[in-house]
PDB file of C-alpha atoms in Angstrom:
ATOM      1  CA  MET A   1     -25.135  20.285   5.236  1.00 62.00           C
ATOM      2  CA  LYS A   2     -24.630  16.691   6.355  1.00 76.00           C
ATOM      3  CA  SER A   3     -22.647  14.653   3.837  1.00 76.00           C
ATOM      4  CA  THR A   4     -20.557  11.500   3.456  1.00 81.00           C
ATOM      5  CA  VAL A   5     -18.101  10.047   0.946  1.00 78.00           C
ATOM      6  CA  LYS A   6     -18.485   6.392  -0.006  1.00 80.00           C
ATOM      7  CA  MET A   7     -16.968   3.917  -2.456  1.00 80.00           C
ATOM      8  CA  GLY A   8     -18.446   1.060  -4.424  1.00 79.00           C
ATOM      9  CA  LYS A   9     -17.776  -1.082  -7.454  1.00 80.00           C
ATOM     10  CA  THR A  10     -20.515   0.919  -9.195  1.00 86.00           C
ATOM     11  CA  VAL A  11     -21.863   4.421  -8.690  1.00 87.00           C
ATOM     12  CA  LYS A  12     -25.201   3.002  -7.552  1.00 88.00           C
ATOM     13  CA  GLU A  13     -23.530   0.773  -4.962  1.00 86.00           C
ATOM     14  CA  ALA A  14     -21.585   3.734  -3.569  1.00 83.00           C
ATOM     15  CA  VAL A  15     -24.730   5.885  -3.464  1.00 88.00           C
ATOM     16  CA  ASP A  16     -26.697   3.139  -1.715  1.00 89.00           C
ATOM     17  CA  LYS A  17     -24.001   2.908   0.970  1.00 86.00           C
ATOM     18  CA  ALA A  18     -24.118   6.671   1.484  1.00 82.00           C
ATOM     19  CA  LEU A  19     -27.922   6.727   1.674  1.00 89.00           C
ATOM     20  CA  LYS A  20     -27.813   4.008   4.315  1.00 86.00           C
ATOM     21  CA  VAL A  21     -25.349   6.005   6.420  1.00 82.00           C
ATOM     22  CA  LEU A  22     -27.365   9.210   6.049  1.00 83.00           C
ATOM     23  CA  ASN A  23     -30.661   7.380   6.601  1.00 86.00           C
ATOM     24  CA  ALA A  24     -32.143   9.182   3.615  1.00 86.00           C
ATOM     25  CA  ASP A  25     -33.619   8.414   0.221  1.00 85.00           C
ATOM     26  CA  GLU A  26     -32.437   9.638  -3.161  1.00 86.00           C
ATOM     27  CA  LYS A  27     -34.930  12.530  -3.356  1.00 85.00           C
ATOM     28  CA  GLU A  28     -33.544  14.070  -0.167  1.00 85.00           C
ATOM     29  CA  VAL A  29     -29.909  14.259  -1.210  1.00 86.00           C
ATOM     30  CA  GLU A  30     -27.496  15.845  -3.634  1.00 87.00           C
ATOM     31  CA  ILE A  31     -25.165  13.382  -5.370  1.00 88.00           C
ATOM     32  CA  LYS A  32     -21.696  14.338  -6.570  1.00 85.00           C
ATOM     33  CA  ILE A  33     -19.633  11.736  -8.430  1.00 84.00           C
ATOM     34  CA  LEU A  34     -15.980  12.188  -7.440  1.00 80.00           C
ATOM     35  CA  GLU A  35     -14.607   9.244  -9.428  1.00 78.00           C
ATOM     36  CA  GLU A  36     -16.154   6.994 -12.047  1.00 78.00           C
ATOM     37  CA  PRO A  37     -15.483   3.245 -11.688  1.00 79.00           C
ATOM     38  CA  LYS A  38     -12.935   1.587 -13.974  1.00 72.00           C
ATOM     39  CA  ASN A  39     -12.430  -2.115 -14.581  1.00 65.00           C
ATOM     40  CA  GLY A  40      -8.663  -1.932 -15.081  1.00 57.00           C
ATOM     41  CA  LEU A  41      -6.415  -4.554 -16.644  1.00 47.00           C
ATOM     42  CA  PHE A  42      -7.790  -8.066 -15.995  1.00 45.00           C
ATOM     43  CA  GLY A  43     -10.212  -6.387 -13.628  1.00 47.00           C
ATOM     44  CA  LEU A  44      -7.309  -5.861 -11.203  1.00 48.00           C
ATOM     45  CA  ILE A  45      -4.375  -3.602 -12.058  1.00 54.00           C
ATOM     46  CA  GLY A  46      -5.559  -0.025 -12.428  1.00 54.00           C
ATOM     47  CA  ALA A  47      -9.089  -0.891 -11.336  1.00 61.00           C
ATOM     48  CA  LYS A  48     -10.901   1.927  -9.596  1.00 69.00           C
ATOM     49  CA  ASP A  49     -14.014   1.964  -7.449  1.00 73.00           C
ATOM     50  CA  ALA A  50     -16.640   4.616  -7.879  1.00 79.00           C
ATOM     51  CA  VAL A  51     -16.398   7.405  -5.309  1.00 82.00           C
ATOM     52  CA  VAL A  52     -19.383   9.625  -4.550  1.00 80.00           C
ATOM     53  CA  GLU A  53     -20.169  12.427  -2.156  1.00 83.00           C
ATOM     54  CA  VAL A  54     -23.775  12.437  -1.005  1.00 84.00           C
ATOM     55  CA  SER A  55     -25.174  15.417   0.901  1.00 85.00           C
ATOM     56  CA  ILE A  56     -28.556  15.873   2.528  1.00 85.00           C
ATOM     57  CA  ILE A  57     -30.375  18.874   1.063  1.00 82.00           C
ATOM     58  CA  GLU A  58     -31.515  21.301   3.733  1.00 73.00           C
ATOM     59  CA  GLU A  59     -35.281  21.809   4.026  1.00 62.00           C
ATOM     60  CA  GLU A  60     -35.209  25.370   2.658  1.00 54.00           C
ATOM     61  CA  GLU A  61     -33.089  24.273  -0.306  1.00 48.00           C
ATOM     62  CA  THR A  62     -35.498  21.417  -0.983  1.00 46.00           C
ATOM     63  CA  GLU A  63     -38.461  23.788  -1.124  1.00 47.00           C
ATOM     64  CA  LYS A  64     -36.623  26.133  -3.477  1.00 47.00           C
ATOM     65  CA  THR A  65     -35.616  23.239  -5.689  1.00 45.00           C
ATOM     66  CA  VAL A  66     -39.174  21.950  -5.904  1.00 44.00           C
ATOM     67  CA  LYS A  67     -40.546  25.379  -6.791  1.00 47.00           C
ATOM     68  CA  SER A  68     -37.924  26.177  -9.428  1.00 46.00           C
ATOM     69  CA  SER A  69     -37.608  22.690 -10.912  1.00 46.00           C
ATOM     70  CA  PRO A  70     -40.845  20.742 -10.446  1.00 46.00           C
ATOM     71  CA  ASN A  71     -39.980  18.340 -13.244  1.00 45.00           C
ATOM     72  CA  LYS A  72     -36.385  17.646 -12.249  1.00 42.00           C
ATOM     73  CA  GLU A  73     -35.067  14.460 -13.829  1.00 39.00           C
ATOM     74  CA  GLU A  74     -33.851  11.586 -11.699  1.00 40.00           C
ATOM     75  CA  THR A  75     -30.163  10.775 -11.461  1.00 39.00           C
ATOM     76  CA  ILE A  76     -29.058   8.266 -14.084  1.00 37.00           C
ATOM     77  CA  PHE A  77     -26.365   5.746 -13.129  1.00 43.00           C
ATOM     78  CA  GLU A  78     -24.179   4.557 -15.960  1.00 38.00           C
ATOM     79  CA  ASP A  79     -22.998   1.471 -14.123  1.00 42.00           C
ATOM     80  CA  ASP A  80     -22.665  -0.717 -17.198  1.00 39.00           C
ATOM     81  CA  ILE A  81     -20.310   1.581 -19.081  1.00 32.00           C
ATOM     82  CA  THR A  82     -16.778   0.197 -19.128  1.00 34.00           C
ATOM     83  CA  GLU A  83     -13.588   1.951 -20.069  1.00 37.00           C
ATOM     84  CA  GLU A  84     -10.580   0.403 -21.779  1.00 34.00           C
ATOM     85  CA  ILE A  85      -7.367   0.914 -19.860  1.00 30.00           C
ATOM     86  CA  ILE A  86      -4.038   1.041 -21.683  1.00 30.00           C
ATOM     87  CA  VAL A  87      -1.175   0.079 -19.396  1.00 33.00           C
ATOM     88  CA  GLU A  88       2.340   1.096 -20.337  1.00 35.00           C
ATOM     89  CA  ASP A  89       5.477  -0.281 -18.755  1.00 36.00           C
ATOM     90  CA  THR A  90       7.085   2.233 -16.415  1.00 33.00           C
ATOM     91  CA  ILE A  91      10.760   2.091 -15.549  1.00 30.00           C
ATOM     92  CA  ILE A  92      11.630   3.641 -12.204  1.00 33.00           C
ATOM     93  CA  GLU A  93      15.287   4.391 -11.614  1.00 35.00           C
ATOM     94  CA  GLU A  94      16.512   4.899  -8.074  1.00 37.00           C
ATOM     95  CA  PRO A  95      19.981   6.073  -7.021  1.00 38.00           C
ATOM     96  CA  VAL A  96      22.183   3.335  -5.581  1.00 35.00           C
ATOM     97  CA  VAL A  97      23.905   4.265  -2.328  1.00 37.00           C
ATOM     98  CA  GLU A  98      26.934   2.805  -0.563  1.00 40.00           C
ATOM     99  CA  GLU A  99      26.866   3.983   3.018  1.00 43.00           C
ATOM    100  CA  ILE A 100      24.425   2.818   5.682  1.00 44.00           C
ATOM    101  CA  ALA A 101      23.375   6.397   6.440  1.00 44.00           C
ATOM    102  CA  MET A 102      22.399   6.906   2.804  1.00 46.00           C
ATOM    103  CA  GLU A 103      20.427   3.657   2.716  1.00 49.00           C
ATOM    104  CA  GLU A 104      18.597   4.655   5.887  1.00 45.00           C
ATOM    105  CA  ALA A 105      17.696   8.008   4.373  1.00 44.00           C
ATOM    106  CA  SER A 106      16.472   6.279   1.223  1.00 45.00           C
ATOM    107  CA  GLU A 107      14.229   3.977   3.244  1.00 45.00           C
ATOM    108  CA  LEU A 108      12.887   6.487   5.761  1.00 40.00           C
ATOM    109  CA  GLU A 109      12.377   9.583   3.609  1.00 43.00           C
ATOM    110  CA  GLU A 110       8.769  10.724   3.592  1.00 43.00           C
ATOM    111  CA  ILE A 111       6.901  13.495   1.882  1.00 38.00           C
ATOM    112  CA  PRO A 112       5.598  16.033   4.432  1.00 41.00           C
ATOM    113  CA  VAL A 113       1.853  15.639   4.665  1.00 39.00           C
ATOM    114  CA  GLU A 114      -1.130  16.913   6.573  1.00 41.00           C
ATOM    115  CA  GLU A 115      -2.711  14.733   9.207  1.00 42.00           C
ATOM    116  CA  PHE A 116      -5.240  12.405   7.606  1.00 42.00           C
ATOM    117  CA  GLN A 117      -8.314  10.784   9.004  1.00 48.00           C
ATOM    118  CA  ALA A 118      -8.939   7.041   9.098  1.00 40.00           C
ATOM    119  CA  GLU A 119     -12.053   7.632   7.032  1.00 42.00           C
ATOM    120  CA  ASP A 120     -10.071   9.013   4.099  1.00 58.00           C
ATOM    121  CA  PHE A 121     -11.360   7.124   1.080  1.00 62.00           C
ATOM    122  CA  ASN A 122      -7.832   6.588  -0.304  1.00 68.00           C
ATOM    123  CA  THR A 123      -7.054   4.239   2.580  1.00 75.00           C
ATOM    124  CA  GLN A 124     -10.328   2.462   1.904  1.00 81.00           C
ATOM    125  CA  LYS A 125      -9.200   2.013  -1.692  1.00 82.00           C
ATOM    126  CA  ALA A 126      -5.995   0.342  -0.484  1.00 85.00           C
ATOM    127  CA  GLU A 127      -7.900  -2.150   1.665  1.00 87.00           C
ATOM    128  CA  THR A 128     -10.421  -2.855  -1.085  1.00 88.00           C
ATOM    129  CA  PHE A 129      -7.642  -3.401  -3.629  1.00 91.00           C
ATOM    130  CA  LEU A 130      -5.822  -5.841  -1.332  1.00 92.00           C
ATOM    131  CA  MET A 131      -8.980  -7.855  -0.679  1.00 91.00           C
ATOM    132  CA  ASP A 132      -9.695  -7.958  -4.430  1.00 92.00           C
ATOM    133  CA  VAL A 133      -6.190  -9.304  -5.124  1.00 92.00           C
ATOM    134  CA  LEU A 134      -6.587 -12.043  -2.519  1.00 92.00           C
ATOM    135  CA  ASP A 135      -9.980 -12.919  -3.990  1.00 91.00           C
ATOM    136  CA  LYS A 136      -8.534 -13.140  -7.521  1.00 91.00           C
ATOM    137  CA  MET A 137      -5.844 -15.485  -6.171  1.00 91.00           C
ATOM    138  CA  ASN A 138      -8.533 -17.651  -4.527  1.00 92.00           C
ATOM    139  CA  ILE A 139      -6.964 -17.020  -1.136  1.00 93.00           C
ATOM    140  CA  LYS A 140      -9.269 -16.915   1.863  1.00 92.00           C
ATOM    141  CA  ALA A 141      -8.027 -14.437   4.438  1.00 92.00           C
ATOM    142  CA  ASP A 142      -8.934 -11.350   6.432  1.00 90.00           C
ATOM    143  CA  VAL A 143      -7.202  -7.984   6.501  1.00 89.00           C
ATOM    144  CA  GLU A 144      -6.577  -6.091   9.730  1.00 89.00           C
ATOM    145  CA  SER A 145      -5.802  -2.389   9.433  1.00 85.00           C
ATOM    146  CA  GLN A 146      -4.254   0.033  11.887  1.00 86.00           C
ATOM    147  CA  TYR A 147      -4.093   3.764  11.262  1.00 81.00           C
ATOM    148  CA  LEU A 148      -1.041   5.588  12.568  1.00 78.00           C
ATOM    149  CA  GLU A 149       0.099   9.143  11.909  1.00 75.00           C
ATOM    150  CA  HIS A 150       0.716   9.435   8.150  1.00 77.00           C
ATOM    151  CA  SER A 151       0.796   5.649   7.744  1.00 84.00           C
ATOM    152  CA  LEU A 152      -1.438   2.636   7.330  1.00 87.00           C
ATOM    153  CA  SER A 153      -0.512  -0.860   8.525  1.00 90.00           C
ATOM    154  CA  LEU A 154      -2.259  -3.744   6.769  1.00 92.00           C
ATOM    155  CA  LYS A 155      -1.912  -7.306   8.060  1.00 93.00           C
ATOM    156  CA  ILE A 156      -3.188 -10.387   6.260  1.00 93.00           C
ATOM    157  CA  VAL A 157      -4.517 -12.818   8.876  1.00 91.00           C
ATOM    158  CA  GLY A 158      -6.598 -15.978   9.005  1.00 91.00           C
ATOM    159  CA  ILE A 159      -4.658 -17.484   6.093  1.00 93.00           C
ATOM    160  CA  ASP A 160      -3.410 -21.071   5.825  1.00 90.00           C
ATOM    161  CA  GLU A 161       0.301 -21.905   5.713  1.00 89.00           C
ATOM    162  CA  ARG A 162       0.420 -22.812   2.013  1.00 90.00           C
ATOM    163  CA  ASP A 163      -1.221 -19.556   0.954  1.00 93.00           C
ATOM    164  CA  THR A 164       1.092 -17.647   3.285  1.00 93.00           C
ATOM    165  CA  GLY A 165       4.060 -18.948   1.305  1.00 93.00           C
ATOM    166  CA  ILE A 166       2.442 -17.846  -1.952  1.00 93.00           C
ATOM    167  CA  ILE A 167       1.884 -14.314  -0.652  1.00 94.00           C
ATOM    168  CA  ILE A 168       5.423 -14.010   0.740  1.00 93.00           C
ATOM    169  CA  GLY A 169       7.330 -15.442  -2.223  1.00 91.00           C
ATOM    170  CA  ARG A 170      11.096 -15.928  -2.304  1.00 86.00           C
ATOM    171  CA  HIS A 171      12.606 -13.845   0.493  1.00 83.00           C
ATOM    172  CA  GLY A 172       9.497 -11.678   0.584  1.00 89.00           C
ATOM    173  CA  GLU A 173       9.665 -10.595  -3.064  1.00 88.00           C
ATOM    174  CA  THR A 174       5.956 -11.190  -3.741  1.00 92.00           C
ATOM    175  CA  LEU A 175       4.944  -9.477  -0.502  1.00 94.00           C
ATOM    176  CA  ASP A 176       7.131  -6.469  -1.354  1.00 92.00           C
ATOM    177  CA  ALA A 177       5.635  -6.244  -4.851  1.00 92.00           C
ATOM    178  CA  LEU A 178       2.105  -6.383  -3.455  1.00 94.00           C
ATOM    179  CA  GLN A 179       2.977  -3.723  -0.878  1.00 93.00           C
ATOM    180  CA  TYR A 180       4.268  -1.509  -3.707  1.00 92.00           C
ATOM    181  CA  LEU A 181       0.992  -1.855  -5.624  1.00 93.00           C
ATOM    182  CA  VAL A 182      -1.090  -1.130  -2.526  1.00 92.00           C
ATOM    183  CA  ASN A 183       0.939   2.055  -1.959  1.00 90.00           C
ATOM    184  CA  LEU A 184       0.257   3.146  -5.541  1.00 90.00           C
ATOM    185  CA  VAL A 185      -3.465   2.619  -5.098  1.00 88.00           C
ATOM    186  CA  ALA A 186      -3.570   4.412  -1.733  1.00 85.00           C
ATOM    187  CA  ASN A 187      -1.782   7.514  -2.991  1.00 83.00           C
ATOM    188  CA  ARG A 188      -3.136   7.830  -6.517  1.00 80.00           C
ATOM    189  CA  HIS A 189      -4.874  11.180  -7.106  1.00 73.00           C
ATOM    190  CA  SER A 190      -4.320  12.124  -3.461  1.00 72.00           C
ATOM    191  CA  ASP A 191      -2.740  15.217  -1.927  1.00 71.00           C
ATOM    192  CA  HIS A 192      -2.274  13.323   1.346  1.00 73.00           C
ATOM    193  CA  TYR A 193       0.657  10.902   1.080  1.00 79.00           C
ATOM    194  CA  ILE A 194       0.506   7.900   3.385  1.00 82.00           C
ATOM    195  CA  ARG A 195       2.983   5.061   3.723  1.00 87.00           C
ATOM    196  CA  VAL A 196       1.341   1.649   3.620  1.00 90.00           C
ATOM    197  CA  SER A 197       3.112  -1.338   5.172  1.00 92.00           C
ATOM    198  CA  LEU A 198       1.921  -4.857   4.396  1.00 94.00           C
ATOM    199  CA  ASP A 199       2.616  -8.015   6.402  1.00 95.00           C
ATOM    200  CA  VAL A 200       1.297 -11.554   6.644  1.00 95.00           C
ATOM    201  CA  ASN A 201       1.481 -13.693   9.789  1.00 91.00           C
ATOM    202  CA  ASN A 202       4.252 -11.456  11.230  1.00 91.00           C
ATOM    203  CA  TYR A 203       6.621 -12.455   8.417  1.00 94.00           C
ATOM    204  CA  ARG A 204       8.554  -9.175   8.442  1.00 90.00           C
ATOM    205  CA  GLU A 205       9.381  -9.375  12.162  1.00 90.00           C
ATOM    206  CA  LYS A 206      10.598 -12.958  11.719  1.00 93.00           C
ATOM    207  CA  ARG A 207      12.624 -11.931   8.657  1.00 92.00           C
ATOM    208  CA  VAL A 208      14.398  -9.178  10.597  1.00 93.00           C
ATOM    209  CA  LYS A 209      15.496 -11.632  13.290  1.00 94.00           C
ATOM    210  CA  SER A 210      16.624 -14.109  10.635  1.00 94.00           C
ATOM    211  CA  LEU A 211      18.736 -11.460   8.873  1.00 95.00           C
ATOM    212  CA  GLU A 212      20.301 -10.287  12.133  1.00 96.00           C
ATOM    213  CA  ASN A 213      21.264 -13.877  12.992  1.00 96.00           C
ATOM    214  CA  LEU A 214      22.722 -14.304   9.506  1.00 96.00           C
ATOM    215  CA  ALA A 215      24.733 -11.092   9.840  1.00 96.00           C
ATOM    216  CA  HIS A 216      26.348 -12.119  13.128  1.00 97.00           C
ATOM    217  CA  SER A 217      27.008 -15.656  11.899  1.00 96.00           C
ATOM    218  CA  MET A 218      28.808 -14.404   8.777  1.00 96.00           C
ATOM    219  CA  ALA A 219      30.727 -11.816  10.825  1.00 96.00           C
ATOM    220  CA  ARG A 220      32.072 -14.597  13.054  1.00 96.00           C
ATOM    221  CA  LYS A 221      33.192 -16.509   9.961  1.00 95.00           C
ATOM    222  CA  ALA A 222      34.882 -13.391   8.563  1.00 95.00           C
ATOM    223  CA  LYS A 223      36.869 -13.043  11.782  1.00 95.00           C
ATOM    224  CA  LYS A 224      37.683 -16.746  11.995  1.00 95.00           C
ATOM    225  CA  TYR A 225      38.964 -17.074   8.427  1.00 94.00           C
ATOM    226  CA  LYS A 226      40.156 -13.443   8.147  1.00 94.00           C
ATOM    227  CA  LYS A 227      38.391 -12.963   4.828  1.00 94.00           C
ATOM    228  CA  ASN A 228      35.481 -11.009   3.399  1.00 95.00           C
ATOM    229  CA  MET A 229      32.051 -12.626   3.216  1.00 95.00           C
ATOM    230  CA  ARG A 230      29.644 -11.818   0.366  1.00 95.00           C
ATOM    231  CA  LEU A 231      25.940 -12.225   1.099  1.00 95.00           C
ATOM    232  CA  GLU A 232      23.242 -12.980  -1.435  1.00 93.00           C
ATOM    233  CA  PRO A 233      21.502 -10.049  -3.194  1.00 92.00           C
ATOM    234  CA  MET A 234      18.995  -8.198  -1.015  1.00 91.00           C
ATOM    235  CA  ASN A 235      16.671  -5.235  -1.358  1.00 88.00           C
ATOM    236  CA  PRO A 236      17.627  -1.881   0.287  1.00 90.00           C
ATOM    237  CA  TYR A 237      15.500  -2.544   3.374  1.00 88.00           C
ATOM    238  CA  GLU A 238      17.165  -5.909   4.097  1.00 93.00           C
ATOM    239  CA  ARG A 239      20.656  -4.559   3.389  1.00 94.00           C
ATOM    240  CA  ARG A 240      20.037  -1.824   5.926  1.00 94.00           C
ATOM    241  CA  ILE A 241      19.184  -4.460   8.546  1.00 95.00           C
ATOM    242  CA  ILE A 242      22.543  -6.175   7.923  1.00 96.00           C
ATOM    243  CA  HIS A 243      24.443  -2.874   8.131  1.00 96.00           C
ATOM    244  CA  SER A 244      22.701  -1.902  11.377  1.00 95.00           C
ATOM    245  CA  ALA A 245      23.263  -5.297  12.999  1.00 96.00           C
ATOM    246  CA  LEU A 246      27.042  -5.125  12.465  1.00 96.00           C
ATOM    247  CA  GLN A 247      27.822  -1.417  12.754  1.00 94.00           C
ATOM    248  CA  ASN A 248      29.264  -1.798  16.284  1.00 94.00           C
ATOM    249  CA  VAL A 249      31.006  -5.162  15.828  1.00 95.00           C
ATOM    250  CA  SER A 250      34.789  -4.897  16.246  1.00 94.00           C
ATOM    251  CA  GLN A 251      37.061  -5.716  13.283  1.00 94.00           C
ATOM    252  CA  ILE A 252      34.043  -5.769  10.957  1.00 96.00           C
ATOM    253  CA  THR A 253      32.821  -3.237   8.392  1.00 96.00           C
ATOM    254  CA  THR A 254      30.065  -3.568   5.813  1.00 96.00           C
ATOM    255  CA  THR A 255      29.586  -2.122   2.345  1.00 95.00           C
ATOM    256  CA  SER A 256      27.127  -2.641  -0.491  1.00 95.00           C
ATOM    257  CA  ASP A 257      28.264  -3.723  -3.937  1.00 93.00           C
ATOM    258  CA  GLY A 258      26.607  -4.262  -7.318  1.00 92.00           C
ATOM    259  CA  ASP A 259      23.592  -2.899  -9.143  1.00 90.00           C
ATOM    260  CA  GLU A 260      19.925  -3.425  -8.347  1.00 88.00           C
ATOM    261  CA  PRO A 261      18.352  -5.931  -8.165  1.00 84.00           C
ATOM    262  CA  HIS A 262      21.616  -7.853  -7.620  1.00 89.00           C
ATOM    263  CA  ARG A 263      23.104  -5.487  -5.062  1.00 92.00           C
ATOM    264  CA  ARG A 264      24.506  -7.277  -2.011  1.00 95.00           C
ATOM    265  CA  VAL A 265      26.255  -6.646   1.313  1.00 96.00           C
ATOM    266  CA  ILE A 266      29.931  -7.494   1.772  1.00 96.00           C
ATOM    267  CA  ILE A 267      31.051  -8.171   5.345  1.00 96.00           C
ATOM    268  CA  LYS A 268      34.731  -7.205   5.569  1.00 96.00           C
ATOM    269  CA  TYR A 269      37.304  -8.325   8.117  1.00 95.00           C
ATOM    270  CA  VAL A 270      39.531  -5.487   9.360  1.00 94.00           C
ATOM    271  CA  LYS A 271      42.869  -6.168  11.050  1.00 88.00           C
ATOM    272  CA  LYS A 272      43.513  -4.491  14.407  1.00 79.00           C
TER     273      LYS A 272
END
């Protein structure tokens, strides 16, 4: 039985997309609604597209269906029904680690998963969610996606400089928050975990180089003045970059100090 899974803001829209792909009309298919659409908070957070599976009915099955149910009713789409979403604040506590090896493990740990296909509708949900967010922010841009093994890379391109700054935020805080939300959307109600990375105009690559330059500059000062240098608070990913950049520098060690979100790297001078 030939079938396809499609998404849409309404059930009807999703079905229409599937019918177009299958080159069939509604009387020739079987429609299974996998997920009902939800508006979510402000039409954004928690919003869900409709997901349907549409299968072409084989000729023999069609004949049997006609004979047994000559007066079968047509499918009714309840597109106009909305559902109120109650959003509760969720506090996520993560263990704070001191050593670079522990921070690397925290950043790189992944849940074992089966190989997924690029057509998996959960990745489509992530892209749709991101485009909806940009639209709500009145930001004109395109999204390029690249599917890798167990991961999805999304890049925001074709965006002007001012809007790029809005998306990035202070030291990438807004970009990180948006990436977190996209990951939630991609993996909600899914048995196939994928890691979604989000970037805009190659910001993350530029940020890595900037942090590495900062690390070496502060290490030189620590040696020159023979004193410890405290950096500004950073997230675990950026702290790991600092640790890695200086792990082989003589007379220098690095540790992390403080509690999230004010945890920072201390570059320490060590006498010979």
